[in-house]
Short mmCIF file of C-alpha atoms and ligand atoms in Angstrom, two decimals:
data_model
loop_
_atom_site.label_atom_id
_atom_site.label_comp_id
_atom_site.label_asym_id
_atom_site.label_seq_id
_atom_site.Cartn_x
_atom_site.Cartn_y
_atom_site.Cartn_z
CA MET A 854 -14.78 7.21 8.62
CA PHE A 855 -17.72 6.36 6.41
CA SER A 856 -16.07 7.90 3.39
CA LEU A 857 -12.87 6.00 4.18
CA PHE A 858 -14.88 2.80 4.22
CA LYS A 859 -16.78 3.73 1.08
CA LYS A 860 -13.62 4.49 -0.85
CA THR A 861 -11.98 1.30 0.36
CA ILE A 862 -15.06 -0.60 -0.81
CA GLN A 863 -14.87 1.07 -4.22
CA GLY A 864 -11.19 0.36 -4.55
CA LEU A 865 -11.78 -3.31 -3.84
CA THR A 866 -14.64 -3.77 -6.30
CA LYS A 867 -12.76 -6.02 -8.70
CA THR A 868 -11.21 -8.14 -5.96
CA ARG A 869 -14.51 -8.49 -4.19
CA ASN A 870 -16.29 -9.51 -7.38
CA ARG A 871 -13.73 -12.21 -7.97
CA ILE A 872 -14.02 -13.58 -4.46
CA LYS A 873 -17.80 -13.27 -4.45
CA HIS A 874 -18.00 -15.09 -7.72
CA ALA A 875 -16.55 -18.15 -6.02
CA PHE A 876 -18.32 -17.59 -2.75
CA GLY A 877 -21.70 -17.05 -4.36
CA SER A 878 -22.58 -20.70 -4.64
CA LEU A 879 -21.43 -21.34 -1.08
CA ILE A 880 -23.93 -19.06 0.58
CA GLY A 881 -25.99 -20.87 3.13
CA LYS A 882 -23.76 -23.93 3.22
CA LYS A 883 -22.54 -25.00 6.58
CA TYR A 884 -20.01 -27.55 5.41
CA LEU A 885 -18.11 -27.08 2.22
CA SER A 886 -17.49 -29.95 -0.17
CA GLU A 887 -14.04 -30.74 -1.51
CA ASP A 888 -15.10 -29.13 -4.79
CA ASP A 889 -16.30 -25.99 -3.04
CA LEU A 890 -13.05 -25.71 -1.18
CA GLU A 891 -11.00 -26.26 -4.29
CA MET A 892 -12.86 -23.55 -6.14
CA LEU A 893 -12.48 -21.24 -3.20
CA GLU A 894 -8.78 -21.96 -2.89
CA ASP A 895 -8.28 -21.19 -6.55
CA CYS A 896 -10.11 -17.91 -6.25
CA LEU A 897 -8.19 -16.79 -3.17
CA ILE A 898 -4.92 -17.54 -4.93
CA GLN A 899 -6.07 -15.52 -7.92
CA ALA A 900 -7.07 -12.66 -5.65
CA ASP A 901 -3.47 -12.79 -4.40
CA LEU A 902 -3.96 -13.82 -0.81
CA GLY A 903 -0.91 -16.04 -1.23
CA TRP A 904 -0.48 -19.79 -0.67
CA GLU A 905 0.34 -19.60 3.02
CA THR A 906 -2.70 -17.52 3.95
CA THR A 907 -5.01 -19.38 1.59
CA ASP A 908 -3.99 -22.72 3.14
CA VAL A 909 -4.75 -21.49 6.63
CA ILE A 910 -8.15 -20.13 5.58
CA ILE A 911 -9.10 -23.33 3.77
CA ASP A 912 -8.03 -25.46 6.74
CA GLU A 913 -10.13 -23.32 9.07
CA LEU A 914 -13.14 -23.49 6.77
CA LYS A 915 -12.88 -27.27 6.69
CA LYS A 916 -13.59 -27.35 10.38
CA PRO A 917 -17.25 -27.70 11.29
CA SER A 918 -18.57 -24.42 12.57
CA SER A 919 -20.89 -24.39 15.54
CA ASN A 920 -21.41 -20.67 15.93
CA SER A 921 -22.36 -19.51 12.49
CA ASN A 922 -23.19 -20.71 9.05
CA ASN A 923 -22.68 -17.34 7.44
CA TRP A 924 -19.65 -17.65 5.21
CA GLU A 925 -19.01 -13.92 5.16
CA GLU A 926 -18.67 -13.81 8.91
CA ARG A 927 -16.57 -16.97 9.05
CA PHE A 928 -14.21 -15.79 6.36
CA ASN A 929 -13.85 -12.39 7.95
CA SER A 930 -13.26 -13.65 11.44
CA ILE A 931 -10.62 -16.13 10.25
CA LEU A 932 -8.76 -13.30 8.53
CA LYS A 933 -9.20 -10.99 11.46
CA ASN A 934 -7.73 -13.58 13.82
CA LEU A 935 -4.82 -14.15 11.48
CA LEU A 936 -4.07 -10.45 11.30
CA GLU A 937 -4.46 -9.77 14.98
CA ASN A 938 -0.74 -9.70 15.65
CA SER A 939 0.37 -8.21 12.36
CA PRO A 940 2.39 -5.01 12.61
CA LYS A 941 0.36 -1.85 12.90
CA GLN A 942 0.89 1.57 11.37
CA LYS A 943 3.08 3.96 13.37
CA PRO A 944 2.64 7.73 13.49
CA PHE A 945 4.07 9.42 10.44
CA ALA A 946 7.61 10.78 10.60
CA GLN A 947 8.43 14.31 9.49
CA VAL A 948 10.36 13.07 6.47
CA LEU A 949 8.77 10.45 4.25
CA MET A 950 10.78 8.88 1.47
CA ILE A 951 8.90 7.17 -1.35
CA VAL A 952 10.74 4.37 -3.14
CA GLY A 953 9.83 1.61 -5.55
CA ILE A 954 10.33 0.15 -8.97
CA ASN A 955 9.51 2.09 -12.13
CA GLY A 956 5.99 3.21 -12.73
CA THR A 957 4.52 1.94 -9.47
CA GLY A 958 3.09 5.37 -8.68
CA LYS A 959 5.73 7.09 -6.52
CA THR A 960 5.34 10.57 -7.97
CA THR A 961 1.55 10.45 -8.03
CA THR A 962 1.49 9.01 -4.51
CA SER A 963 3.88 11.72 -3.24
CA ALA A 964 1.51 14.38 -4.57
CA LYS A 965 -1.54 12.57 -3.21
CA MET A 966 0.09 12.23 0.20
CA SER A 967 0.74 15.94 0.18
CA ALA A 968 -2.93 16.53 -0.46
CA TRP A 969 -3.82 14.04 2.28
CA PHE A 970 -1.68 15.79 4.89
CA LYS A 971 -2.87 19.19 3.71
CA GLU A 972 -6.42 18.11 4.33
CA LYS A 973 -5.38 17.34 7.90
CA GLY A 974 -4.25 20.97 8.23
CA GLU A 975 -0.55 20.23 7.84
CA ASN A 976 1.86 21.94 5.50
CA THR A 977 3.96 19.85 3.18
CA LEU A 978 7.01 20.19 1.05
CA LEU A 979 7.83 17.86 -1.77
CA VAL A 980 11.38 17.10 -2.79
CA ALA A 981 11.82 16.05 -6.42
CA ALA A 982 14.76 13.68 -6.10
CA ASP A 983 14.25 11.87 -9.40
CA THR A 984 17.12 13.06 -11.57
CA TYR A 985 16.62 10.42 -14.26
CA ARG A 986 13.34 11.42 -15.79
CA ALA A 987 13.27 14.99 -17.02
CA ALA A 988 9.49 14.91 -16.96
CA ALA A 989 9.42 13.93 -13.27
CA VAL A 990 10.01 17.47 -12.01
CA GLU A 991 7.47 18.88 -14.42
CA GLN A 992 4.97 16.27 -13.26
CA LEU A 993 5.46 17.39 -9.66
CA ARG A 994 5.38 21.06 -10.57
CA GLN A 995 1.95 20.61 -12.09
CA TRP A 996 0.73 18.83 -8.98
CA SER A 997 2.30 21.51 -6.82
CA ASN A 998 0.51 24.31 -8.72
CA LYS A 999 -2.74 22.44 -8.49
CA LEU A 1000 -2.51 21.42 -4.85
CA GLY A 1001 -0.47 24.25 -3.42
CA PHE A 1002 2.36 22.36 -1.74
CA GLN A 1003 5.92 23.65 -1.80
CA LEU A 1004 8.39 22.02 -4.13
CA VAL A 1005 12.16 21.72 -4.00
CA ALA A 1006 13.75 20.69 -7.29
CA ASN A 1007 17.05 21.19 -9.02
CA GLU A 1008 17.05 20.26 -12.68
CA LYS A 1009 20.77 21.04 -12.93
CA SER A 1010 21.81 18.47 -10.38
CA ALA A 1011 22.35 14.82 -11.19
CA ASP A 1012 22.78 13.89 -7.55
CA PRO A 1013 19.52 12.90 -5.87
CA ALA A 1014 21.19 12.69 -2.44
CA SER A 1015 22.22 16.35 -2.57
CA ILE A 1016 18.74 17.39 -3.75
CA ALA A 1017 17.24 15.40 -0.89
CA PHE A 1018 19.68 17.00 1.55
CA ASP A 1019 18.82 20.52 0.33
CA GLY A 1020 15.12 19.81 0.30
CA VAL A 1021 15.02 18.36 3.80
CA THR A 1022 17.25 21.14 5.14
CA SER A 1023 14.91 23.72 3.65
CA GLY A 1024 11.86 21.94 5.05
CA LEU A 1025 13.32 21.66 8.54
CA THR A 1026 14.32 25.34 8.51
CA LYS A 1027 10.81 26.34 7.52
CA ASN A 1028 9.26 24.05 10.13
CA ILE A 1029 7.34 22.12 7.52
CA ASP A 1030 5.14 19.38 8.99
CA ARG A 1031 5.80 16.73 6.33
CA ILE A 1032 8.65 16.59 3.88
CA ILE A 1033 8.03 14.03 1.15
CA ILE A 1034 10.89 12.82 -1.04
CA ASP A 1035 9.97 11.42 -4.44
CA THR A 1036 12.73 9.17 -5.75
CA ALA A 1037 13.42 7.70 -9.16
CA GLY A 1038 12.09 4.30 -10.11
CA ARG A 1039 14.65 1.51 -9.84
CA LEU A 1040 14.84 -2.21 -10.19
CA HIS A 1041 16.07 -4.07 -7.15
CA ASN A 1042 18.67 -5.92 -9.21
CA SER A 1043 20.37 -2.68 -10.18
CA GLU A 1044 23.12 -2.52 -7.56
CA ASN A 1045 24.17 1.06 -8.39
CA LEU A 1046 20.69 2.45 -8.19
CA MET A 1047 19.97 0.61 -4.98
CA GLN A 1048 23.18 1.96 -3.47
CA GLU A 1049 22.06 5.43 -4.52
CA LEU A 1050 18.95 4.95 -2.41
CA VAL A 1051 21.12 3.92 0.55
CA LYS A 1052 23.11 7.12 0.03
CA ILE A 1053 20.02 9.35 -0.08
CA LYS A 1054 18.86 7.90 3.22
CA LYS A 1055 22.32 8.23 4.79
CA VAL A 1056 22.68 11.85 3.74
CA VAL A 1057 19.22 12.76 5.05
CA ASN A 1058 20.02 10.92 8.29
CA ARG A 1059 22.81 13.42 8.89
CA ILE A 1060 20.20 16.11 9.45
CA THR A 1061 17.33 14.11 10.87
CA THR A 1062 16.55 10.58 11.94
CA ASP A 1063 12.81 11.28 11.87
CA ILE A 1064 12.36 9.57 8.54
CA GLN A 1065 10.27 6.70 7.24
CA THR A 1066 10.66 4.88 3.96
CA PHE A 1067 7.60 3.71 2.09
CA LEU A 1068 7.64 1.28 -0.79
CA THR A 1069 5.01 1.76 -3.46
CA VAL A 1070 3.88 -1.46 -5.06
CA ASP A 1071 1.45 -1.80 -7.91
CA ALA A 1072 -1.30 -4.15 -6.72
CA ASN A 1073 -1.63 -5.46 -10.28
CA THR A 1074 1.79 -7.09 -10.07
CA GLY A 1075 0.46 -9.56 -7.55
CA GLN A 1076 2.95 -11.79 -5.78
CA ASN A 1077 5.78 -9.88 -7.44
CA ALA A 1078 5.04 -7.19 -4.86
CA MET A 1079 6.36 -9.59 -2.24
CA THR A 1080 9.65 -9.99 -4.08
CA GLN A 1081 10.01 -6.24 -4.51
CA ALA A 1082 9.46 -5.63 -0.82
CA LYS A 1083 11.97 -8.32 0.18
CA GLU A 1084 14.61 -7.09 -2.24
CA PHE A 1085 14.28 -3.41 -1.32
CA SER A 1086 14.46 -4.36 2.36
CA ASN A 1087 17.84 -5.93 1.70
CA TYR A 1088 19.16 -2.43 1.06
CA ILE A 1089 17.12 -0.08 3.22
CA PRO A 1090 14.64 -0.74 6.00
CA ILE A 1091 11.12 -0.39 4.64
CA ASP A 1092 8.69 1.05 7.19
CA GLY A 1093 5.55 0.38 5.24
CA ILE A 1094 3.85 -0.33 1.97
CA ILE A 1095 1.67 1.83 -0.20
CA LEU A 1096 -0.47 -0.32 -2.48
CA THR A 1097 -1.21 1.58 -5.66
CA LYS A 1098 -3.68 1.04 -8.50
CA MET A 1099 -6.07 -0.99 -6.40
CA ASP A 1100 -8.85 0.42 -8.55
CA GLY A 1101 -7.60 -1.46 -11.57
CA THR A 1102 -7.04 -4.92 -10.18
CA ALA A 1103 -8.76 -8.03 -8.94
CA LYS A 1104 -5.61 -8.90 -7.03
CA GLY A 1105 -6.33 -6.65 -4.07
CA GLY A 1106 -5.83 -9.50 -1.62
CA ILE A 1107 -2.09 -8.85 -1.76
CA ALA A 1108 -2.28 -6.62 1.33
CA ILE A 1109 -2.80 -9.76 3.42
CA PRO A 1110 0.41 -11.67 2.62
CA ILE A 1111 2.28 -8.36 2.78
CA MET A 1112 1.16 -7.95 6.38
CA LEU A 1113 1.25 -11.62 7.38
CA GLU A 1114 4.28 -12.98 5.57
CA LEU A 1115 6.47 -9.88 5.30
CA GLY A 1116 5.35 -8.34 8.56
CA LEU A 1117 5.03 -4.92 6.94
CA PRO A 1118 2.13 -2.58 7.65
CA VAL A 1119 0.20 -1.13 4.72
CA TYR A 1120 -0.25 2.63 5.16
CA PHE A 1121 -2.21 3.73 2.13
CA ILE A 1122 -3.99 2.33 -0.85
CA GLY A 1123 -4.19 4.21 -4.14
CA VAL A 1124 -7.53 3.95 -5.90
CA GLY A 1125 -7.19 6.31 -8.85
CA GLU A 1126 -5.19 9.06 -10.48
CA GLN A 1127 -6.72 12.06 -8.74
CA ALA A 1128 -5.34 13.89 -5.72
CA ASN A 1129 -7.92 12.48 -3.34
CA ASP A 1130 -7.62 8.91 -4.58
CA LEU A 1131 -5.42 7.89 -1.70
CA ILE A 1132 -6.94 6.20 1.31
CA LEU A 1133 -5.37 5.58 4.66
CA PHE A 1134 -5.32 1.81 5.00
CA ASP A 1135 -7.80 0.68 7.61
CA GLN A 1136 -7.66 -3.04 8.28
CA GLU A 1137 -11.29 -3.44 9.24
CA SER A 1138 -12.65 -1.56 6.24
CA TYR A 1139 -10.29 -3.50 4.04
CA LEU A 1140 -11.32 -6.91 5.36
CA ASN A 1141 -15.00 -6.08 5.12
CA GLY A 1142 -14.54 -4.62 1.66
CA LEU A 1143 -12.91 -7.78 0.40
CA ILE A 1144 -16.19 -9.62 0.33
CA SER A 1145 -18.97 -7.25 1.28
CA GLU A 1146 -20.22 -3.87 0.16
CA LYS A 1147 -22.03 -3.27 3.39
CA GLU A 1148 -20.62 -1.64 6.47
CA SER A 1149 -22.84 -3.73 8.67
CA ILE A 1150 -20.76 -6.90 8.95
CA LYS A 1151 -19.81 -7.41 12.56
CA ILE A 1152 -17.00 -9.76 13.40
N1 LIG B 2206 -5.56 3.91 -11.72
C1 LIG B 2206 -4.54 4.34 -11.00
N2 LIG B 2206 -3.46 4.87 -11.59
C2 LIG B 2206 -2.44 5.27 -10.81
C3 LIG B 2206 -2.45 5.15 -9.40
N3 LIG B 2206 -1.28 5.64 -8.93
C4 LIG B 2206 -0.57 6.04 -10.00
N4 LIG B 2206 -1.24 5.83 -11.14
C5 LIG B 2206 -0.83 6.08 -12.53
O1 LIG B 2206 0.31 5.29 -12.82
C6 LIG B 2206 1.15 5.97 -13.73
C7 LIG B 2206 2.56 6.02 -13.15
O2 LIG B 2206 2.55 6.85 -12.02
P1 LIG B 2206 3.81 7.66 -11.51
O3 LIG B 2206 3.41 8.34 -10.26
O4 LIG B 2206 4.41 8.49 -12.58
O5 LIG B 2206 4.78 6.44 -11.19
P2 LIG B 2206 6.28 6.51 -10.68
O6 LIG B 2206 6.49 5.36 -9.77
O7 LIG B 2206 6.58 7.86 -10.14
O8 LIG B 2206 7.07 6.27 -12.05
P3 LIG B 2206 8.66 6.43 -12.27
O9 LIG B 2206 9.06 7.69 -11.61
O10 LIG B 2206 8.80 6.47 -13.75
O11 LIG B 2206 9.30 5.23 -11.67
C8 LIG B 2206 0.54 7.34 -13.96
O12 LIG B 2206 -0.21 7.31 -15.15
C9 LIG B 2206 -0.38 7.52 -12.76
O13 LIG B 2206 -1.47 8.37 -13.03
C10 LIG B 2206 -3.62 4.57 -8.78
O14 LIG B 2206 -3.73 4.39 -7.57
N5 LIG B 2206 -4.62 4.18 -9.63
MG1 LIG B 2207 8.11 9.19 -10.63
#
């Protein structure tokens, strides 16, 4: 748990620095001036907490506080209250399909997830269902050699649905704990490619309904992540979000509007390019990590 917290903290360094920069001059103040609030609002928007959430936080902070004049605690408890009824993670399905726009980290995340499940003592099989990028299979093969997960690929096939079908069939036959399907990157305005995704899901559904679809979004893209999630959901139900590249961005606040405005749980955050740079999303660690480096904040 400590390491989970520590890694979350590390992943949020840039976001935290941005927020702290604004908060710094507010320490010790009980009531915030209009200028303070404006500066804070600006910084929360830049950290990607979104207009809706930022407005609520600012309104709450405008209220006189009787119980505490510690801004860290006030900020955290406001967010915690807001997120109380947000959707929570569900247990993982046997088949996990990774979708998203180009370059958001699907292939890397698929491999990292494999490593994550392996660490939990589970066996995993990865299905390389990206038929568009020749290098995609090679990329996964290298990960597979390094991490020791099984790989199903078929470079001769141009039909990702049939590769997914074969891969999942093979995984179910072998009683594999987690079967992860890596799909090709696609833009949500490409009707054909989006329909292809629908087909992959439909074909896999013929053999099992124990499947979840995760959308990888690059945290650096900020509010665009919201659009991607909405658009993908128009084609296939998205069960959760994986926020990648959190290590490289100050916009790590995006997890909040994703949960609050889209009602989607975040399952993992990616904080680097190595196999173990994937952290199970833990709301409390995340909220604390947004503004503090210490584990000791109690809400
Ligand atoms: N810093 C950092 N880099 C990451 C993270 N996740 C992925 N990357 C890098 O992002 C780049 C793209 O990752 P891929 O996994 O190939 O992305 P993809 O979504 O599979 O790409 P396409 O299949 O082309 O759509 C690679 O250089 C990865 O190493 C992360 O959490 N942090
Ligand atoms: Mg890929």
